[in-house]
Structure formats: C-alpha cells, structure tokens
mmCIF file of C-alpha atoms in Angstrom:
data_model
loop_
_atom_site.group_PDB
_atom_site.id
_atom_site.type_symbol
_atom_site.label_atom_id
_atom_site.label_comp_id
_atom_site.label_asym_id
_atom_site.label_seq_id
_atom_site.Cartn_x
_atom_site.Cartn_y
_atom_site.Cartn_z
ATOM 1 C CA UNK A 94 2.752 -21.798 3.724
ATOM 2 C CA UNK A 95 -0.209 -21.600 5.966
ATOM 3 C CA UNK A 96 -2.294 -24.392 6.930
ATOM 4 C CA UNK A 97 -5.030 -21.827 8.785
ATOM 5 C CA UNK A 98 -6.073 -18.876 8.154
ATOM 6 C CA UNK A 99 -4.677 -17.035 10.461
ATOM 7 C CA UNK A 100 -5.589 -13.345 9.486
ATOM 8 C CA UNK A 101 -8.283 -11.416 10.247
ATOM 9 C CA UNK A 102 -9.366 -7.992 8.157
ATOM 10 C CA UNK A 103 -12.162 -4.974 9.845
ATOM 11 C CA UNK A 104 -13.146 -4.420 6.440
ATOM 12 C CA UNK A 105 -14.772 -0.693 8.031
ATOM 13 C CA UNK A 106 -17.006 1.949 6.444
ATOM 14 C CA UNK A 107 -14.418 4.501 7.749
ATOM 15 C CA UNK A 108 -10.949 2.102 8.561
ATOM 16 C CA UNK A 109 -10.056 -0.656 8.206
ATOM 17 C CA UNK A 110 -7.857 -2.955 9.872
ATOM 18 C CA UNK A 111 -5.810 -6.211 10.090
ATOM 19 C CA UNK A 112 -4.108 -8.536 12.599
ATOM 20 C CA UNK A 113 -2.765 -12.280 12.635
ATOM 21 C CA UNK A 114 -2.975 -14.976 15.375
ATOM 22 C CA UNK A 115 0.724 -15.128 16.639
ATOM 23 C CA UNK A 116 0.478 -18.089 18.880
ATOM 24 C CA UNK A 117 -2.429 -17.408 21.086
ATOM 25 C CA UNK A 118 -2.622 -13.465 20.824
ATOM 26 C CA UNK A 119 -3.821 -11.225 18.071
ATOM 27 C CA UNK A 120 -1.342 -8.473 16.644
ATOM 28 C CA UNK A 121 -2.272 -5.428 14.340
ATOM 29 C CA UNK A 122 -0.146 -5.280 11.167
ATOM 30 C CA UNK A 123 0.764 -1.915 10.565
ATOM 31 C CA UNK A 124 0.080 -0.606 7.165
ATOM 32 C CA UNK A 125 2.629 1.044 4.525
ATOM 33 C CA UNK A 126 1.942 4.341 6.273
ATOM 34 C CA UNK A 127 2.988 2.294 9.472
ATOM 35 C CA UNK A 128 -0.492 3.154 10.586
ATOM 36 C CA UNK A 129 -2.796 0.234 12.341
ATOM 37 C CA UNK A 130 -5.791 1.722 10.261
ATOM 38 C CA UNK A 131 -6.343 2.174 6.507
ATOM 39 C CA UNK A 132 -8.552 4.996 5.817
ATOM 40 C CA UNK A 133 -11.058 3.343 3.530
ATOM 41 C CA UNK A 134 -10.962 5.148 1.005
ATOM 42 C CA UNK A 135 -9.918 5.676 -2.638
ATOM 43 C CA UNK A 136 -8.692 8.331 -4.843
ATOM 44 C CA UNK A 137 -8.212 8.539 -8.541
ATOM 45 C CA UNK A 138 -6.344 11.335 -10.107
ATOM 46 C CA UNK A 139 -6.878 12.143 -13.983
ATOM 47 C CA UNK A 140 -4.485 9.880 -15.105
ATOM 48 C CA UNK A 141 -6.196 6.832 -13.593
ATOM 49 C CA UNK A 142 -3.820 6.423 -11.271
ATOM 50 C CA UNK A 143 -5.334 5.021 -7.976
ATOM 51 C CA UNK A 144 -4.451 5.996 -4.730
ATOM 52 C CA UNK A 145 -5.996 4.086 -1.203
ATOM 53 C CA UNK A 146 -5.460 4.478 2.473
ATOM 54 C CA UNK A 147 -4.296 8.314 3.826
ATOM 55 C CA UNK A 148 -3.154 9.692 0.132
ATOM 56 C CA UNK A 149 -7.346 8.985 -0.767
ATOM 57 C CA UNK A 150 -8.117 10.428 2.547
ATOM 58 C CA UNK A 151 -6.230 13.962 2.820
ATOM 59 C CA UNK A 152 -8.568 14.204 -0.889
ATOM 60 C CA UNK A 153 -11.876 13.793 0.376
ATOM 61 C CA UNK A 154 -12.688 16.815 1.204
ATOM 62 C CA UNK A 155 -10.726 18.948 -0.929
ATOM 63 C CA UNK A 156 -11.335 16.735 -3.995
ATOM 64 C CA UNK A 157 -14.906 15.016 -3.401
ATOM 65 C CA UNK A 158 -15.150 14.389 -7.355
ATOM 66 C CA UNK A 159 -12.502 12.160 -7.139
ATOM 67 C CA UNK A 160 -11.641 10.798 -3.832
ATOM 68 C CA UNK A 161 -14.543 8.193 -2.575
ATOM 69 C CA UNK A 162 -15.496 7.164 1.024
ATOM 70 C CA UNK A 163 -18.131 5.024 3.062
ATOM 71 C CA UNK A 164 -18.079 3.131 -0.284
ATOM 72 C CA UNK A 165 -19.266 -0.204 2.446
ATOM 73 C CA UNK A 166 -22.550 1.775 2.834
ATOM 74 C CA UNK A 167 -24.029 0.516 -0.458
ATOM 75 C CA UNK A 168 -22.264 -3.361 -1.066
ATOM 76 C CA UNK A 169 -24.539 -5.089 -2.898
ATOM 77 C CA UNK A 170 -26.626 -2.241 -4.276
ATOM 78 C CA UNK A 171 -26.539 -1.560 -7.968
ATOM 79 C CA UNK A 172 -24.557 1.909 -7.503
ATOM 80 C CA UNK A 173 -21.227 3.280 -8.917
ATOM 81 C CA UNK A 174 -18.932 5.741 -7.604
ATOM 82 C CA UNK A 175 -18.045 8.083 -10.647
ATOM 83 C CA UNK A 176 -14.437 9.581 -10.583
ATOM 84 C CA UNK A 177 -15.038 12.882 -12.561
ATOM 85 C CA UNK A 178 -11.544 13.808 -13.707
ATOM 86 C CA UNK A 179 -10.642 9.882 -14.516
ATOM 87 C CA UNK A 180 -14.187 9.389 -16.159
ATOM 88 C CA UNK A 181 -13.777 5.837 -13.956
ATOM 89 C CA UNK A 182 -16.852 4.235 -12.428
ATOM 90 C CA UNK A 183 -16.684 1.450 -10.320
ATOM 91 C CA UNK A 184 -18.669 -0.220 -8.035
ATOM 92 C CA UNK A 185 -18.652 -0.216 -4.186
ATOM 93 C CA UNK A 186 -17.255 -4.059 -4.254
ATOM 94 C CA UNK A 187 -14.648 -2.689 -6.932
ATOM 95 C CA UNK A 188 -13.253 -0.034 -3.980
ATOM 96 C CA UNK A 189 -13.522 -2.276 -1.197
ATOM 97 C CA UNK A 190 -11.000 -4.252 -3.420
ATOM 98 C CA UNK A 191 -8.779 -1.521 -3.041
ATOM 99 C CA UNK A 192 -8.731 -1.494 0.139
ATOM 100 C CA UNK A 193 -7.909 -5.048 0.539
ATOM 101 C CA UNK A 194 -5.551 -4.969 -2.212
ATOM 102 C CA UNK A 195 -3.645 -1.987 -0.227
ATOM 103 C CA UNK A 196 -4.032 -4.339 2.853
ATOM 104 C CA UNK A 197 -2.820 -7.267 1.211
ATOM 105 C CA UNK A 198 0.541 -5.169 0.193
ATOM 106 C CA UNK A 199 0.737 -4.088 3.530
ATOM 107 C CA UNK A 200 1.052 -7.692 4.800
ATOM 108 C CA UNK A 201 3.503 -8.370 2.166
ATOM 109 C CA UNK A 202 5.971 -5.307 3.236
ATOM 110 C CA UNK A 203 6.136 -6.453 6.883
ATOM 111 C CA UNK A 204 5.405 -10.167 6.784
ATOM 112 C CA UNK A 205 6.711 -11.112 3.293
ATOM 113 C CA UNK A 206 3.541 -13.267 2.899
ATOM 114 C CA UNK A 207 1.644 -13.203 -0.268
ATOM 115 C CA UNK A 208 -2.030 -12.822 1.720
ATOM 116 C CA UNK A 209 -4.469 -15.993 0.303
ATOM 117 C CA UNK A 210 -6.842 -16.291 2.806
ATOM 118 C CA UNK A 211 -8.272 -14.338 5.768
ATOM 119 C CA UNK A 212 -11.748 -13.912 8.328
ATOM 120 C CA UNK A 213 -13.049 -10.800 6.786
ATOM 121 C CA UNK A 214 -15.668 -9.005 8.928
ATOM 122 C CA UNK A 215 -19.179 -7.859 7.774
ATOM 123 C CA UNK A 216 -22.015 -6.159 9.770
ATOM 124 C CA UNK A 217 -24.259 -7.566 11.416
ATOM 125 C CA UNK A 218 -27.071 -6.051 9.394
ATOM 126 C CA UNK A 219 -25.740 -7.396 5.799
ATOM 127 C CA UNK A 220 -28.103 -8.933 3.849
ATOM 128 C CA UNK A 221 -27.069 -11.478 1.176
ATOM 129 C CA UNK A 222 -26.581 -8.762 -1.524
ATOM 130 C CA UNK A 223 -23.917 -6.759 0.595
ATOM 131 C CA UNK A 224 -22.445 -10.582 1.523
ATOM 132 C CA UNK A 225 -21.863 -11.471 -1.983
ATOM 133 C CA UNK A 226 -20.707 -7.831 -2.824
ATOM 134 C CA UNK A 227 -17.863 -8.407 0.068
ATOM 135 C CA UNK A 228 -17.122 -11.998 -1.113
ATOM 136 C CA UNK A 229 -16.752 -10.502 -4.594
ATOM 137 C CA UNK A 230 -14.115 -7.641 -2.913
ATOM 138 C CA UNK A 231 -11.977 -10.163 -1.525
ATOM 139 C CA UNK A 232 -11.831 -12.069 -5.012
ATOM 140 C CA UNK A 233 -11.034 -9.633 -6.813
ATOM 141 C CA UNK A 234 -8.467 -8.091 -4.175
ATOM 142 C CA UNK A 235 -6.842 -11.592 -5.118
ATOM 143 C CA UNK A 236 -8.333 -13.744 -1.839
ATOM 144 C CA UNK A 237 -8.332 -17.628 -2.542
ATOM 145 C CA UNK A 238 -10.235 -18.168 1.067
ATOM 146 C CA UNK A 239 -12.173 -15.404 2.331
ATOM 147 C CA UNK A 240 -14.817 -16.393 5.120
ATOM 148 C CA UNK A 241 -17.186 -13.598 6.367
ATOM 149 C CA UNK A 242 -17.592 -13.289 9.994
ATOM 150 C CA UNK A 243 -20.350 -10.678 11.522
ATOM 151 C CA UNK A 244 -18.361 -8.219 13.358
ATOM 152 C CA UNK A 245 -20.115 -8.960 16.736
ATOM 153 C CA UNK A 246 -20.020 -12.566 16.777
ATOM 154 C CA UNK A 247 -16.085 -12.338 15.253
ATOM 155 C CA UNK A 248 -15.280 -9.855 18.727
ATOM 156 C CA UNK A 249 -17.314 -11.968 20.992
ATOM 157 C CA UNK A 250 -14.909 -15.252 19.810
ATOM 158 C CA UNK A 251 -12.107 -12.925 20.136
ATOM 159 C CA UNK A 252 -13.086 -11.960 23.541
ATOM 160 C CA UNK A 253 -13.928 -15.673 24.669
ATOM 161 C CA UNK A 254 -11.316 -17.341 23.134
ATOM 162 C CA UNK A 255 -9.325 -19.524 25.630
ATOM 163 C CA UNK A 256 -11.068 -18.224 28.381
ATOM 164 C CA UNK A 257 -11.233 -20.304 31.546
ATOM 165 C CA UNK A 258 -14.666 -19.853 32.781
ATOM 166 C CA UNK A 259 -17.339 -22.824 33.107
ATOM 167 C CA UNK A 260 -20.397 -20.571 32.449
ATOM 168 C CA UNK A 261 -20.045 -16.924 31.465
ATOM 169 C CA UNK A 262 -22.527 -14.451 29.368
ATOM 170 C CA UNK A 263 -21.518 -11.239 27.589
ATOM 171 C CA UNK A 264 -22.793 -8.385 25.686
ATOM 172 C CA UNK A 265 -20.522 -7.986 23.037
ATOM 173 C CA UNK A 266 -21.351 -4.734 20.759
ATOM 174 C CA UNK A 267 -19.614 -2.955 17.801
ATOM 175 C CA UNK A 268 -20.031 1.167 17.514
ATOM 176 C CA UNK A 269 -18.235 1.112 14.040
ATOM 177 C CA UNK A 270 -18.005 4.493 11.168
ATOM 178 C CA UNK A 271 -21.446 3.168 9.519
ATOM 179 C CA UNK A 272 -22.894 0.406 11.666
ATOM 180 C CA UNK A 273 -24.121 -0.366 15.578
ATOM 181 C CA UNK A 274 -24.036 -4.407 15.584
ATOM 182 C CA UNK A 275 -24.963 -6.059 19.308
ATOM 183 C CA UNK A 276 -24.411 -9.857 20.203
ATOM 184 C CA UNK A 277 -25.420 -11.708 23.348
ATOM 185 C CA UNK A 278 -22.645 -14.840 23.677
ATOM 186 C CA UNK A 279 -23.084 -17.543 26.251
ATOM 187 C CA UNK A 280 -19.885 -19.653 27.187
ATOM 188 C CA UNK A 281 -21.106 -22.920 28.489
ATOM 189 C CA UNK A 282 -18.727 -25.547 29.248
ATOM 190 C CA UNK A 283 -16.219 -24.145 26.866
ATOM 191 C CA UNK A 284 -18.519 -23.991 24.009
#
C-alpha cells in the first residue's frame, strides 16, 4: 500500500490522462486501449450500457443523442446530459466519474493497484462550484484522497521539481481542449 499519493490524473475537457511518480520521474499509464489519453467522453447505448474512452468517442458524431463530450465545460452548473435512447440523465460530475472510473481500471490492468488516492487537475478558472463538482467526480469514481491541483501551478511543480537552480522564473501555461490557464513561478532558494 501507498503511503503518498503518487498519481496524478489531467482530468481534460477533451482527454484525459494519468501518470505515477516512479522514483523521481513521471510515467504515463497507458489506458485499456493502450492509449496515453482517454477520450473524455461517454456513451450510453439503449440498454444502459455505458461505454467511456474511444468506444464513446468513435459515437460522437455519428450518435450525438447518446454519446456526450466536453461534459468538464459545465462542473458545477445545475445541467444534465440526457441520453435519448437510454432515457438516462446525469450530471456533468456523474460523467467525469466515468472517466475516472475507466482510468481507475486502467491503473488496475497494468499496475494491479486498486487506485485510492491521486492529484487531480482543475483549471485555473474553476470557481468553487466546478471544484466541488470535481471533488464529487472523484468520490463517486471511488477516490478516498483526491486533492485538486490548478493545472498551471500542478505543470509549473512538475517542471521545477528537483531542479538545481538558486533563483529561476518561468512562465508556465496550459493550451488545453476547453481552457487557456497561465502561471508565473519563481524558484527562490529551492522554494
């Protein structure tokens, strides 16, 4: 068992992504499709059977009644995706679940881990009604421990961590599906 949390998920509008700390360098975990995105997106066929990843995404253009995307556009709004031919209507937390859920297996199949905890990543932009909405995702996706990083501060501490320089500034920006996020980080005596 873990003592850290050691993974971090790119919960995206349009992918999404994750990767563990293997000693001091981050790897991508391939997903079932053995892809290092997820297509976020779901699909639900009439029999309420859900699909996520690249089965929801070869449907959402042929099958826009029933295949949902950019779902991460509206957390913490009080919308619902309807799924026509399922009658289904869930909210945009209740997809992003998916999502992780279909993450979450994908760690299982090539780790082995059963996935408690992780950094998930929000925009910069989020207000506390799209926080909550995320925080709410990653519960119900089955997440014990789920802290919530903004995307440009999480790459910026990616960039900077263990670097060597004494003073160092950078412009650290994020030119995601649905969101432009921009931080300025200063390294100063390794803080």
């Amino acid at each position: 068992m873990r003592s850290t949390i050691d993974f971090g998920i790119d919960l995206g509008t349009t992918n999404s992504s994750i990767a563990v700390m293997q000693g001091m360098t981050p790897v991508i975990i391939k997903n079932n499709d053995g892809m290092d995105n997820t297509p976020s997106c779901v699909f639900i066929d009439k029999n309420k059977k859900l699909f996520t990843g690249r089965m929801a995404y070869q449907r959402v253009e042929a099958d826009p009644d029933n295949a949902k995307s950019e779902f991460k556009r509206l957390m913490g709004q009080d919308s619902f995706y309807t799924f026509l031919d399922s009658g289904l209507k869930l909210r945009p937390e209740e997809l992003a679940a998916e999502v992780l859920k279909y993450i979450k297996s994908s760690v299982k199949q090539r780790l082995g881990e059963d996935l408690q905890a992780a950094v998930i990543t929000v925009p910069a932009g989020f207000k506390m009604p799209a926080i909550e909405a995320t925080k709410r995702a990653a519960e119900l996706a089955g997440f014990r421990s789920s802290a919530l990083l903004q995307e440009p501060v999480a790459a910026a501490t990616a960039y900077g961590f263990q670097r060597e320089d004494e003073r160092a500034f950078w412009l650290v920006y994020d030119m995601g599906g649905g969101t432009f996020d921009a931080a300025i980080i200063e390294l100063r005596e390794g803080q």
